[in-house]
Coordinates of C-alpha atoms and ligand atoms in Angstrom, one line a residue:
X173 CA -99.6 119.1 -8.9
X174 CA -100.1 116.0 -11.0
X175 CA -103.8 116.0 -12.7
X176 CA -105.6 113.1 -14.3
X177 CA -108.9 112.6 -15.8
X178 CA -111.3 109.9 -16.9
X179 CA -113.6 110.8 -19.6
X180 CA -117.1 109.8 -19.0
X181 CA -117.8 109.9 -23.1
X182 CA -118.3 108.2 -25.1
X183 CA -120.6 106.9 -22.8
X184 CA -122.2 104.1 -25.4
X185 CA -118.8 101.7 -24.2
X186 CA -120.6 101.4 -21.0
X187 CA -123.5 99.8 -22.6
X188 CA -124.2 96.2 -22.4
X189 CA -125.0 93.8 -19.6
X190 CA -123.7 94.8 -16.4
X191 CA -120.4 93.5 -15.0
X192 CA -120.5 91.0 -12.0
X193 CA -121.6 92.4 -8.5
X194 CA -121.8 91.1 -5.2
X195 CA -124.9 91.1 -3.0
X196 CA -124.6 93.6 -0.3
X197 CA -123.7 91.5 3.4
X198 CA -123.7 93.8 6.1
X199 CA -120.7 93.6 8.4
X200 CA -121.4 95.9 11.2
X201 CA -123.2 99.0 12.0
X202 CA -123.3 102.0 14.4
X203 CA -126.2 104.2 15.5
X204 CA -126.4 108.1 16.3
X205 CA -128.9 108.7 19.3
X206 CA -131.0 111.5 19.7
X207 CA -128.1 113.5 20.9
X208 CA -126.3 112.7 17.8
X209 CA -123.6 110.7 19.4
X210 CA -121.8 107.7 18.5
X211 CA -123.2 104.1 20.1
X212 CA -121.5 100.8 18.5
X213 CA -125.2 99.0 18.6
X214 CA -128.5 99.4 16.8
X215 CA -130.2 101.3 19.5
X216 CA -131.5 103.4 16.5
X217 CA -132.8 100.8 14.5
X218 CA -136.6 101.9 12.8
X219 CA -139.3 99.7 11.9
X220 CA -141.9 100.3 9.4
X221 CA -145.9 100.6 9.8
X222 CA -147.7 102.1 6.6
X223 CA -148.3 106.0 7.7
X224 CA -152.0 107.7 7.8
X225 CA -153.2 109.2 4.3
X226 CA -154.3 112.5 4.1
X227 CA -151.2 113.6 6.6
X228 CA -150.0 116.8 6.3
X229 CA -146.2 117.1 5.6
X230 CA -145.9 120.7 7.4
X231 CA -147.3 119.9 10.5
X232 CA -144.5 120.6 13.0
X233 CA -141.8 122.3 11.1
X234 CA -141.9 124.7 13.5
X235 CA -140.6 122.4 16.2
X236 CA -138.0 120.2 13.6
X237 CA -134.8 119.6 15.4
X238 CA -132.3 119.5 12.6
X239 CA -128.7 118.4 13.0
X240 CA -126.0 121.0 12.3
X241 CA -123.7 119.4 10.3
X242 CA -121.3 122.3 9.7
X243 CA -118.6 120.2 11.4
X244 CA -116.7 117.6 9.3
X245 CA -117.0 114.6 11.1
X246 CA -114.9 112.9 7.9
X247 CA -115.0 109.2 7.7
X248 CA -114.7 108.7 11.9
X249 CA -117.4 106.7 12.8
X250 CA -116.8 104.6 10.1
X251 CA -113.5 103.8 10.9
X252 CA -114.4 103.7 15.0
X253 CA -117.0 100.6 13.6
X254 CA -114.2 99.0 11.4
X255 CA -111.8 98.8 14.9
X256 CA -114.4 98.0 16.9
X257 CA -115.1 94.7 14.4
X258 CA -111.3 94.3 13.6
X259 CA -111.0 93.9 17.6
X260 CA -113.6 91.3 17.4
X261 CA -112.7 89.6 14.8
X262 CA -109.1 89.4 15.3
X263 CA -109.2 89.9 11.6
X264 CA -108.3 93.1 9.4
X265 CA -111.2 94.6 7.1
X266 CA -109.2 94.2 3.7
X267 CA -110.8 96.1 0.8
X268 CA -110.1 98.0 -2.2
X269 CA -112.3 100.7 -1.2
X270 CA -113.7 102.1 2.3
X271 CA -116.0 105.3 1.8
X272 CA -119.4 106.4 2.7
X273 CA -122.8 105.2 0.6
X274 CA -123.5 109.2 -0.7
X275 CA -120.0 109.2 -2.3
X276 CA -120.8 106.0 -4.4
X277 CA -124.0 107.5 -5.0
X278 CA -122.5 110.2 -6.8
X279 CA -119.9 108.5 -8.7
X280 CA -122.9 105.7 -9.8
X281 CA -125.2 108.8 -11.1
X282 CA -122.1 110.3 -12.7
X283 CA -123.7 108.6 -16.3
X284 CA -127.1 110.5 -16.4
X285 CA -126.7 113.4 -13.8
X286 CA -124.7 116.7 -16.1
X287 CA -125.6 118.3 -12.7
X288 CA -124.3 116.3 -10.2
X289 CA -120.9 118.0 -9.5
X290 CA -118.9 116.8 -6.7
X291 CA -115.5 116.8 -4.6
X292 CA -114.0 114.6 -2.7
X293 CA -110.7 113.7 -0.5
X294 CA -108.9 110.2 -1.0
X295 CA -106.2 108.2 0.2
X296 CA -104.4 105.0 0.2
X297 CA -103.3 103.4 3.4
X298 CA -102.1 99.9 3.5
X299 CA -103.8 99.2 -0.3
X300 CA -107.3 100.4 0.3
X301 CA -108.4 103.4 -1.2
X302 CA -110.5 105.9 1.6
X303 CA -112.7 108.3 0.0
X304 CA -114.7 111.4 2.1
X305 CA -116.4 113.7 0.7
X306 CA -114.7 117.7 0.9
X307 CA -117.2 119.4 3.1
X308 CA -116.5 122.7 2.3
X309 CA -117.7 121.8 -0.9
X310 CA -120.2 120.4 0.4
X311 CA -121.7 123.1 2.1
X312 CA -120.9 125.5 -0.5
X313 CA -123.1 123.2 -2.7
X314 CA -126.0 123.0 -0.4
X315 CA -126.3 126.9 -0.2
X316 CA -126.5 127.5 -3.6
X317 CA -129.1 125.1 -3.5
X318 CA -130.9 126.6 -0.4
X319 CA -130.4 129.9 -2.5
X320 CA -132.8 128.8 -5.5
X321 CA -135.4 130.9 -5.0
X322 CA -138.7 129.0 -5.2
X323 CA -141.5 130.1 -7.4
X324 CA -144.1 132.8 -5.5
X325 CA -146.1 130.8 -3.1
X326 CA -144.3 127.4 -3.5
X327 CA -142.9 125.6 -0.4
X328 CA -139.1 126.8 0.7
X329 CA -136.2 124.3 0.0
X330 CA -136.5 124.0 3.8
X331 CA -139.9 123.0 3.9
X332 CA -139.9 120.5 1.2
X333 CA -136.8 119.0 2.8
X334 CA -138.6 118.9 6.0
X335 CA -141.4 116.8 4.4
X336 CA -138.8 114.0 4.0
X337 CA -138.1 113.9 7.4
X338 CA -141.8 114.2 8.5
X339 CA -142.7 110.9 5.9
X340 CA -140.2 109.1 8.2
X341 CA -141.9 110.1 11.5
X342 CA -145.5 109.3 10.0
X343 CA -143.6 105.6 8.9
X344 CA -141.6 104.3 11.7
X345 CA -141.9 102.7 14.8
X346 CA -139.1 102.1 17.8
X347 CA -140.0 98.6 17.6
X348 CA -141.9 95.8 16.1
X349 CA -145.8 96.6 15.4
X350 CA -146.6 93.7 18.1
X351 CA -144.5 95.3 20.7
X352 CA -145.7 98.6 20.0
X353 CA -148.8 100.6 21.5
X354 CA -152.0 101.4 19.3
X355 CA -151.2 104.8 20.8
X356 CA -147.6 105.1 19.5
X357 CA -148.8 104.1 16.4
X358 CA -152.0 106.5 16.0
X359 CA -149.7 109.5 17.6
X360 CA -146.5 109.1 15.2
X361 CA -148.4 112.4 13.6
X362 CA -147.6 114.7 16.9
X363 CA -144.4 113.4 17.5
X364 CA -141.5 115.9 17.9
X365 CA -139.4 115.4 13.6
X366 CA -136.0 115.0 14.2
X367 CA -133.0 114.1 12.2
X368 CA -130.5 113.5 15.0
X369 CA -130.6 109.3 15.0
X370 CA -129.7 107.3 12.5
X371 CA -129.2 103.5 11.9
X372 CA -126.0 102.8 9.6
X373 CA -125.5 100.2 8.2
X374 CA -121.8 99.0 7.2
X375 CA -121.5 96.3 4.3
X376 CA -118.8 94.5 2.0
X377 CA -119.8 94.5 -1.3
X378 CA -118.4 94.3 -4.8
X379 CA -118.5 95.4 -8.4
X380 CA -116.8 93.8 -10.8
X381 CA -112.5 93.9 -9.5
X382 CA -113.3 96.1 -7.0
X383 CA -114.4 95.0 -3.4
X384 CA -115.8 97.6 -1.4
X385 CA -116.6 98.6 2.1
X386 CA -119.4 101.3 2.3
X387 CA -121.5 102.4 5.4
X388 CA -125.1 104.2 4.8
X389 CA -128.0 105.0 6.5
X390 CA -130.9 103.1 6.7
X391 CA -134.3 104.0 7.3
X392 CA -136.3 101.3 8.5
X393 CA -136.9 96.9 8.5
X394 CA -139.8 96.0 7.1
X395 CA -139.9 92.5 9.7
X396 CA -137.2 92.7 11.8
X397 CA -133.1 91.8 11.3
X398 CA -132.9 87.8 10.9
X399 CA -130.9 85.8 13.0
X400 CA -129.2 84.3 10.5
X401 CA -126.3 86.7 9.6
X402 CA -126.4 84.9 6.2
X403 CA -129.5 86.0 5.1
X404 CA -130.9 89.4 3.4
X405 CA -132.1 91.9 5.9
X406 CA -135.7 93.3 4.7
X407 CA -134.3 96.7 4.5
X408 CA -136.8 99.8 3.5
X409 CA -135.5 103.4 2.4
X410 CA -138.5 105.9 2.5
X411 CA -138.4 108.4 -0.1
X412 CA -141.4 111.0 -1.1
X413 CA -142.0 112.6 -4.5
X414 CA -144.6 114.7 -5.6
X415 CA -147.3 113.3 -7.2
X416 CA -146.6 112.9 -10.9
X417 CA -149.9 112.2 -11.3
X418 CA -151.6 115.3 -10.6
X419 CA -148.7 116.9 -13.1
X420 CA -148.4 113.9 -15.5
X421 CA -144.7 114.9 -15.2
X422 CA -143.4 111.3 -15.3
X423 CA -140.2 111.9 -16.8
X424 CA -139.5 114.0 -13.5
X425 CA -140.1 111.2 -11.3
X426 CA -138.1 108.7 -13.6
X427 CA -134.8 110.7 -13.2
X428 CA -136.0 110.6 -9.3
X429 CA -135.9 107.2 -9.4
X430 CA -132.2 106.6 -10.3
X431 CA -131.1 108.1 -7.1
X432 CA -133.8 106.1 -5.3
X433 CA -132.1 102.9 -7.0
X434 CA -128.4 103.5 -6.8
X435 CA -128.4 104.8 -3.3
X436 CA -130.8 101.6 -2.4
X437 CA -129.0 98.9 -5.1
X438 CA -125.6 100.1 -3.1
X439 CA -126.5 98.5 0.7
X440 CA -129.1 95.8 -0.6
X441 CA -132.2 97.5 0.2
X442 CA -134.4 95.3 -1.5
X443 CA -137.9 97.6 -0.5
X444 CA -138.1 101.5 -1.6
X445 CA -141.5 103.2 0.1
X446 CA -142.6 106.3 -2.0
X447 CA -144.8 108.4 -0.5
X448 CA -146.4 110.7 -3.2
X449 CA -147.6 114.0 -2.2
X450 CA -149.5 117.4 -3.4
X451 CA -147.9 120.0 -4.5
X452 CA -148.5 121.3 -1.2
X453 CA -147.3 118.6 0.9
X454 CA -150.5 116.4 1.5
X455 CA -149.9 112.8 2.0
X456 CA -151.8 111.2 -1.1
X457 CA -150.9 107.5 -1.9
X458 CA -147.9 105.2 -0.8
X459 CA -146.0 103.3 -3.3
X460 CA -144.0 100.0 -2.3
X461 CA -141.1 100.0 -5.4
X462 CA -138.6 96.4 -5.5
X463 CA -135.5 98.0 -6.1
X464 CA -133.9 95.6 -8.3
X465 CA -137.1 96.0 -10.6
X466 CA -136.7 99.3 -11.2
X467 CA -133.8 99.5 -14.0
X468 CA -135.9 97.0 -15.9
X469 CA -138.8 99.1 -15.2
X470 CA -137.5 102.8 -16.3
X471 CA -135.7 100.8 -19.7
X472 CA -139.3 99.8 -20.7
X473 CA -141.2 103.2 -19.7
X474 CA -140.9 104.3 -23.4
X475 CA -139.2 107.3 -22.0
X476 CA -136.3 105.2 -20.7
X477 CA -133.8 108.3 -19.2
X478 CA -131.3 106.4 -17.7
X479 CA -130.1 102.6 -18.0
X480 CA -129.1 100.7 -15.2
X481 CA -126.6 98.2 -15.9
X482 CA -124.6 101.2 -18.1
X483 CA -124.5 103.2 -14.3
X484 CA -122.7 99.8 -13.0
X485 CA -120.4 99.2 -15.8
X486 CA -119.5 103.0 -15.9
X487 CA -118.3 101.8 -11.7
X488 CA -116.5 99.4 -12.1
X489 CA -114.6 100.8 -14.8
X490 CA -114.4 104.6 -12.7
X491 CA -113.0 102.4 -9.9
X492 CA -110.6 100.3 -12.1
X493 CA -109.6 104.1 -13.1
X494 CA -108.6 105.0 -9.2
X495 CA -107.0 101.9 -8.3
X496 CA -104.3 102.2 -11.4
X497 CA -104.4 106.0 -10.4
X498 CA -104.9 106.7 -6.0
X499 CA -101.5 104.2 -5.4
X500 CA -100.1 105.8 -2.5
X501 CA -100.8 108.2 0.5
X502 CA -100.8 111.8 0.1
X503 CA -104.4 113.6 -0.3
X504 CA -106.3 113.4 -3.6
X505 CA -109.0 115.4 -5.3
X506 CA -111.4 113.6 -7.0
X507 CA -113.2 116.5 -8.8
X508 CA -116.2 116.6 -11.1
X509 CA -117.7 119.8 -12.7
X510 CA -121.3 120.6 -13.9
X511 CA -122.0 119.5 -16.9
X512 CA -118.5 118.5 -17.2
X513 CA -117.5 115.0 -19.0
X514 CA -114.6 114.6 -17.0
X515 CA -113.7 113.2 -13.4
X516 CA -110.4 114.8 -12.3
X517 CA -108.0 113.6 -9.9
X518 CA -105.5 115.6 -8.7
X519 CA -102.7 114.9 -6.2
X520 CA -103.3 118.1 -3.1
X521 CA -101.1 116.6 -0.6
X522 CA -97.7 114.6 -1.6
X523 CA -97.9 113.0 1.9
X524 CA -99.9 111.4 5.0
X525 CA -104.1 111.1 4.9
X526 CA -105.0 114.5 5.6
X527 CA -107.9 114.4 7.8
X528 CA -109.7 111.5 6.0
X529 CA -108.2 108.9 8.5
X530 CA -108.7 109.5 12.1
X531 CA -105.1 109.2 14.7
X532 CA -107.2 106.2 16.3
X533 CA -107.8 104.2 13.3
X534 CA -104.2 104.7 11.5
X535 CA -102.6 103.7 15.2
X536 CA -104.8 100.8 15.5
X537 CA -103.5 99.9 11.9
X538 CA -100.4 100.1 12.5
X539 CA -100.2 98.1 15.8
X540 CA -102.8 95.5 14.7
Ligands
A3P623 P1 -136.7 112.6 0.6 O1 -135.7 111.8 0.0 O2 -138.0 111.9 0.8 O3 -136.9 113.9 0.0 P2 -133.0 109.8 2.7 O4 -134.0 109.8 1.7 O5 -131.6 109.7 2.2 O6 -133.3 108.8 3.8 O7 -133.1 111.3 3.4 C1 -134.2 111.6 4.1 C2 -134.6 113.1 3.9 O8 -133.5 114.0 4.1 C3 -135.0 113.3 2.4 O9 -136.2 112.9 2.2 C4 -134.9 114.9 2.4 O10 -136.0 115.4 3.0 C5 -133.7 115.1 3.3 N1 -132.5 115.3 2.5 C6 -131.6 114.3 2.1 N2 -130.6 114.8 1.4 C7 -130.9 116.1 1.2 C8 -130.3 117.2 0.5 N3 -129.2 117.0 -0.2 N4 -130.9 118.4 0.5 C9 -132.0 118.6 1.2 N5 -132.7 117.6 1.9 C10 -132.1 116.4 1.9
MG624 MG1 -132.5 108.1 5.4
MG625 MG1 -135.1 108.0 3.0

């Protein structure tokens, strides 16, 4: 098994201004319904309309319909959206890099995160480079982290993940305020939280060398989609965060915020919504954050924890790494450890994509 590592120190080359990226254009998108399947439209698209304050973040987590997500669903309804616009277009989708938004999240953070330990699968097929993350990683990952045991009396991890999803329900409409009741809107608070639907989003975008594909969720437009597929959509990501102001912990909130920004500064949403809450999940204030001020923002704060432009040199370099590196098919580990200041990547397969590509999308490839 061949093994290969990019050293993340010393960390000071990264420094500087930040190496040329492209504006976020989104290509496609896909929606899940509220039975979690796949539909090729934007039937799940959200809308934004300010939320009551004073809401209670616990109401309903008794009736909280959360997805299962113990199957690996891999990159699939990715690739079914890249077909579906290949067959459109007549046109192949050609880019260094095809991978979901979570993965390039983590590999952004990798700078100013000692505890953001990953794993994911790669391939190459046809010159682009597919990344996935491993889910049983994953989910080993996410118990440990359901594990922490809170302090006495504090919210569970489930409850204060919960409030997330609640924020969204208290924030979004099905449609645009004008078209919507007065009695949607006042009733958003009894409404059933769910975390089945979802709006993805699927751009091309690009950091320095490297071109990139990437498909995310998004939460909610604050207008609505312009017609002109030229021009920026008003996207908003919702996000809550306790109230750093009742703890003056505003260091906390700072490191908060560079998760806020990559995963936002990755599909080109320009609006982040923060809605601050008690400790004990009370709907206090609502913040509107521009994304792209937020590096400049955080470098000034005195406290200045993490610097933007070093998290996008660090990527383009990291993905410089993998294109000299991830040259042919087979299955690759791309592994990084606690605290660790490596990145591994180690060859697990010597042949085919594993499960990253689906049967459809390498047989559409190949006929195409
Ligand atoms: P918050 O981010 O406000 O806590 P997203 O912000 O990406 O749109 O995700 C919506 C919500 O999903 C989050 O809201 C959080 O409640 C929940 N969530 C996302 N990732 C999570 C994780 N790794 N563990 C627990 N909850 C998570
Ligand atoms: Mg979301
Ligand atoms: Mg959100």
């Amino acid at each position: 098994m061949s093994r290969i590592a990019f050293d993340i120190q010393p960390i000071n080359r990264f420094a500087g201004t930040s190496a040329a990226i492209r504006r976020p254009k989104e290509i496609a998108f896909f929606s899940y319904d509220e039975n979690h399947q796949f539909r090729l439209d934007d039937s799940s698209l959200r809308y934004y309309y300010p939320p009551r304050l004073g809401a209670d973040l616990s109401a309903g987590f008794e009736t909280f319909r959360q997805l299962d997500d113990a199957a690996d669903d891999h990159l699939d309804s990715l690739l079914r959206t890249l077909i579906a616009h290949e067959q459109k277009t007549g046109q192949r989708c050609e880019a260094d890099f095809v991978t979901w938004r979570g993965m390039m999240t983590k590999i952004m953070a990798v700078p100013f995160d000692n505890f953001n330990d990953f794993e994911m699968n790669a391939t190459c097929f046809q010159g682009t480079i597919f990344i996935e993350e491993n889910h049983e990683a994953k989910l080993a990952s996410r118990e440990q982290q359901m594990k922490q045991q809170s302090r006495p009396g504090a919210p569970s991890q489930e409850m204060m993940s919960y409030w997330g999803y609640k924020f969204e329900t208290l924030c979004l409409i099905p449609d645009t305020w004008d078209a919507v009741s007065r009695d949607y809107i006042e009733n958003r608070e009894n409404e059933v939280v769910s975390n089945y639907a979802q709006y993805c989003s699927v751009v091309r975008t690009g950091i320095c060398n490297a071109s990139l594909i990437i498909g995310g969720e998004v939460d909610a437009v604050w207008d609505c989609k312009p017609d002109d597929k030229d021009q920026p959509i008003n996207w908003v990501e919702l996000k809550t965060a306790q109230d750093f102001g009742a703890t003056g912990n505003l260091l906390t909130f700072e490191r908060k915020l560079l998760k806020f920004w990559i995963q936002s500064f990755l599909l080109g949403v320009p609006k982040i919504i923060v809605g601050f809450r008690s400790p004990d999940g009370i709907l206090q204030r609502v913040e509107e954050l521009e994304t792209q001020k937020i590096p400049g923002n955080v470098k000034r704060s005195g406290k200045a924890s993490w610097d933007g432009n070093l998290c996008i040199n660090f990527t383009a370099s990291f993905l410089a790494f993998l294109k000299e590196t991830i040259t042919s098919d087979g299955v690759w580990r791309i592994r990084r450890r606690r605290n660790s200041s490596l990145v591994e990547v180690l060859k697990m397969e010597e042949t085919g994509y594993g499960d990253i590509l689906s049967t459809e999308f390498v047989e559409w490839r190949q006929q195409m």
